Amino acid sequence: MANSDSSTNPSHVHDDDPSRRDVILIGAGAFAAIGGAAALWPLVDQMNPDASTLSLASTDVDLAPIEEGQAITVMWRGKPIFIRHRTAKEVEEAKEVKLDDLVDPLARNANLPDDAPATDANRAAADKEPWLVMIGICTHLGCIPKGQAIGDYKGEFGGWFCPCHGSQYDTSGRIRKGPAPENLYIPPYAFTSDTKIKIG
């Protein structure tokens, strides 16, 4: 007589295998994902800025030693920052320029809305118009314009001249002649006292 016990029936021997297999597959997949992420982390982490770059996230500058008519260059995030203590004549010349005469009508000032017009008031330091703080990189091909050092040729407009392709900027750092498409950019900065600024 045949045994009717279902435990010996081959079709019921491994009824619970699919659920055990699912647990094993999920566990193996999770282990592989964690291992893959751990292996990739050094590659992702090395793309973060190094400590020396992060330490330059902001730069404090003392303006007291800069006399009227002088300019200095400081570094911020690996970029040259031009700071000029403009003369009254330079300020007046910059104010007299009509917006219609400008190649780029926008201020390019990180401290103002993107659509702010390129008036001298929107380019110079607020309430301290003799001071001009700009990123000293030509907007054409990334050269460093001349005009900071005494004796530098400042171009036809008395500001900065890029010798690579002849871009000329006025005393407010606005492009006036040459292939550069945009004004020199103004970085984020603020006066922390009458004679000190923090860039960044």
Coordinates of C-alpha atoms in Angstrom, one line a residue:
M1 CA 0.0 0.0 0.0
A2 CA 1.4 3.4 -1.0
N3 CA 2.4 5.8 1.8
S4 CA 0.2 8.8 1.7
D5 CA 2.4 10.9 4.0
S6 CA 3.0 14.2 2.3
S7 CA 6.4 14.6 3.9
T8 CA 7.8 12.0 1.6
N9 CA 6.2 13.5 -1.5
P10 CA 9.1 15.0 -3.5
S11 CA 6.9 18.0 -4.7
H12 CA 6.6 19.2 -1.1
V13 CA 10.2 18.7 0.1
H14 CA 11.4 22.3 -0.6
D15 CA 8.2 24.4 -0.3
D16 CA 9.9 27.1 1.7
D17 CA 13.1 27.4 -0.4
P18 CA 11.9 30.5 -2.5
S19 CA 11.5 32.6 0.6
R20 CA 15.0 31.6 2.0
R21 CA 16.5 32.3 -1.4
D22 CA 14.9 35.8 -1.4
V23 CA 16.4 36.6 2.0
I24 CA 19.9 35.4 0.9
L25 CA 19.6 37.4 -2.4
I26 CA 18.5 40.6 -0.6
G27 CA 21.3 40.2 2.0
A28 CA 23.9 39.6 -0.7
G29 CA 22.7 42.6 -2.7
A30 CA 22.8 44.9 0.3
F31 CA 26.3 43.7 1.2
A32 CA 27.4 44.3 -2.4
A33 CA 25.9 47.8 -2.4
I34 CA 27.6 48.7 0.8
G35 CA 30.9 47.3 -0.4
G36 CA 30.6 49.2 -3.7
A37 CA 29.8 52.5 -1.9
A38 CA 32.8 51.9 0.4
A39 CA 35.0 51.3 -2.5
L40 CA 33.8 54.4 -4.4
W41 CA 33.9 56.8 -1.4
P42 CA 37.6 57.6 -1.7
L43 CA 37.2 58.5 -5.4
V44 CA 34.2 60.8 -4.6
D45 CA 35.9 62.3 -1.6
Q46 CA 39.0 63.2 -3.5
M47 CA 37.0 65.6 -5.6
N48 CA 36.2 67.8 -2.6
P49 CA 38.3 70.9 -2.1
D50 CA 41.4 70.4 0.0
A51 CA 41.9 72.1 3.4
S52 CA 44.0 74.9 1.9
T53 CA 41.2 75.8 -0.5
L54 CA 38.5 75.7 2.2
S55 CA 40.6 77.9 4.5
L56 CA 40.5 80.5 1.7
A57 CA 36.7 80.5 1.6
S58 CA 36.9 84.1 2.9
T59 CA 39.8 86.5 3.0
D60 CA 40.1 89.6 5.3
V61 CA 41.9 92.6 3.8
D62 CA 43.1 95.7 5.6
L63 CA 42.6 98.7 3.3
A64 CA 44.2 101.3 5.6
P65 CA 47.7 101.1 3.9
I66 CA 46.3 101.7 0.4
E67 CA 46.5 105.3 -0.5
E68 CA 44.3 107.1 -3.0
G69 CA 45.4 106.2 -6.5
Q70 CA 47.0 102.9 -5.4
A71 CA 45.9 99.3 -6.1
I72 CA 46.7 95.9 -4.6
T73 CA 46.1 92.3 -5.6
V74 CA 45.1 89.7 -3.1
M75 CA 44.2 86.0 -3.6
W76 CA 40.8 84.6 -2.9
R77 CA 39.9 81.0 -3.8
G78 CA 42.9 80.9 -6.2
K79 CA 41.7 84.0 -8.0
P80 CA 43.4 87.4 -8.1
I81 CA 41.3 90.1 -6.6
F82 CA 42.0 93.7 -7.7
I83 CA 41.4 96.3 -5.0
R84 CA 41.8 99.9 -6.2
H85 CA 41.4 103.1 -4.1
R86 CA 40.2 105.3 -6.9
T87 CA 41.0 109.0 -7.2
A88 CA 38.1 111.5 -7.3
K89 CA 38.9 111.9 -11.0
E90 CA 38.6 108.2 -11.7
V91 CA 35.3 108.0 -9.8
E92 CA 33.9 111.1 -11.7
E93 CA 35.0 109.6 -15.1
A94 CA 33.3 106.3 -14.3
K95 CA 30.0 108.1 -13.2
E96 CA 29.9 110.1 -16.5
V97 CA 29.8 107.0 -18.7
K98 CA 26.3 106.4 -20.2
L99 CA 24.9 102.9 -20.1
D100 CA 24.3 103.0 -23.8
D101 CA 28.1 103.3 -24.3
L102 CA 28.8 100.0 -22.5
V103 CA 29.4 96.7 -24.2
D104 CA 27.9 94.8 -21.2
P105 CA 25.0 96.7 -19.5
L106 CA 25.0 94.4 -16.4
A107 CA 26.9 95.2 -13.1
R108 CA 28.1 91.6 -12.7
N109 CA 28.2 92.2 -9.0
A110 CA 27.7 89.2 -6.7
N111 CA 26.3 91.5 -4.0
L112 CA 23.4 92.7 -6.2
P113 CA 20.6 91.1 -8.3
D114 CA 21.8 89.6 -11.6
D115 CA 19.9 92.2 -13.6
A116 CA 21.4 95.3 -11.9
P117 CA 22.7 97.8 -14.4
A118 CA 26.4 98.5 -14.8
T119 CA 26.3 102.0 -13.3
D120 CA 29.4 103.0 -11.3
A121 CA 27.3 103.0 -8.1
N122 CA 26.5 99.3 -8.7
R123 CA 30.1 98.4 -9.3
A124 CA 31.8 100.3 -6.5
A125 CA 31.6 99.6 -2.8
A126 CA 28.3 100.7 -1.4
D127 CA 28.6 104.1 0.3
K128 CA 32.4 104.0 -0.2
E129 CA 32.6 104.8 -3.9
P130 CA 36.4 105.3 -4.2
W131 CA 36.8 101.6 -3.4
L132 CA 36.6 99.1 -6.3
V133 CA 36.9 95.4 -5.6
M134 CA 36.9 93.0 -8.6
I135 CA 38.0 89.5 -9.7
G136 CA 41.1 90.3 -11.8
I137 CA 40.4 87.8 -14.6
C138 CA 39.6 89.0 -18.2
T139 CA 36.2 87.8 -19.3
H140 CA 37.5 86.9 -22.7
L141 CA 40.0 84.0 -22.2
G142 CA 40.8 84.3 -18.5
C143 CA 44.0 86.3 -18.7
I144 CA 45.1 88.7 -16.0
P145 CA 44.7 92.3 -17.1
K146 CA 47.4 94.9 -16.5
G147 CA 46.6 98.1 -14.6
Q148 CA 47.4 97.3 -11.0
A149 CA 51.1 98.2 -10.9
I150 CA 52.5 101.7 -11.2
G151 CA 53.6 102.2 -14.7
D152 CA 51.2 99.6 -16.2
Y153 CA 49.4 100.6 -19.3
K154 CA 45.8 101.1 -18.3
G155 CA 44.3 101.3 -21.8
E156 CA 42.4 104.2 -23.3
F157 CA 39.9 104.3 -20.5
G158 CA 42.3 104.5 -17.6
G159 CA 41.3 101.2 -16.0
W160 CA 42.8 97.9 -17.0
F161 CA 44.2 96.5 -20.2
C162 CA 44.5 92.9 -21.2
P163 CA 47.5 92.5 -23.5
C164 CA 46.6 89.1 -24.8
H165 CA 43.8 90.3 -27.1
G166 CA 43.4 94.0 -26.3
S167 CA 40.4 94.1 -24.1
Q168 CA 40.2 97.5 -22.3
Y169 CA 38.3 98.2 -19.1
D170 CA 37.4 101.6 -17.6
T171 CA 37.9 102.9 -14.0
S172 CA 34.9 100.9 -13.0
G173 CA 36.1 97.7 -14.5
R174 CA 33.6 97.7 -17.3
I175 CA 34.6 96.4 -20.7
R176 CA 34.8 99.3 -23.2
K177 CA 36.8 97.9 -26.1
G178 CA 38.1 94.6 -27.4
P179 CA 36.8 91.0 -27.5
A180 CA 35.8 90.5 -23.8
P181 CA 32.0 90.1 -23.7
E182 CA 31.4 91.0 -20.0
N183 CA 32.6 93.4 -17.3
L184 CA 35.1 92.2 -14.7
Y185 CA 33.2 90.4 -12.0
I186 CA 32.6 91.8 -8.5
P187 CA 33.1 89.1 -5.8
P188 CA 30.9 88.8 -2.7
Y189 CA 32.4 91.1 -0.1
A190 CA 31.4 93.4 2.7
F191 CA 33.1 96.1 4.9
T192 CA 33.6 94.8 8.4
S193 CA 34.9 98.2 9.5
D194 CA 35.8 101.5 7.8
T195 CA 39.1 100.1 6.7
K196 CA 38.6 96.3 6.5
I197 CA 36.7 94.1 4.1
K198 CA 35.9 90.4 4.1
I199 CA 35.8 88.8 0.6
G200 CA 33.7 85.6 0.4

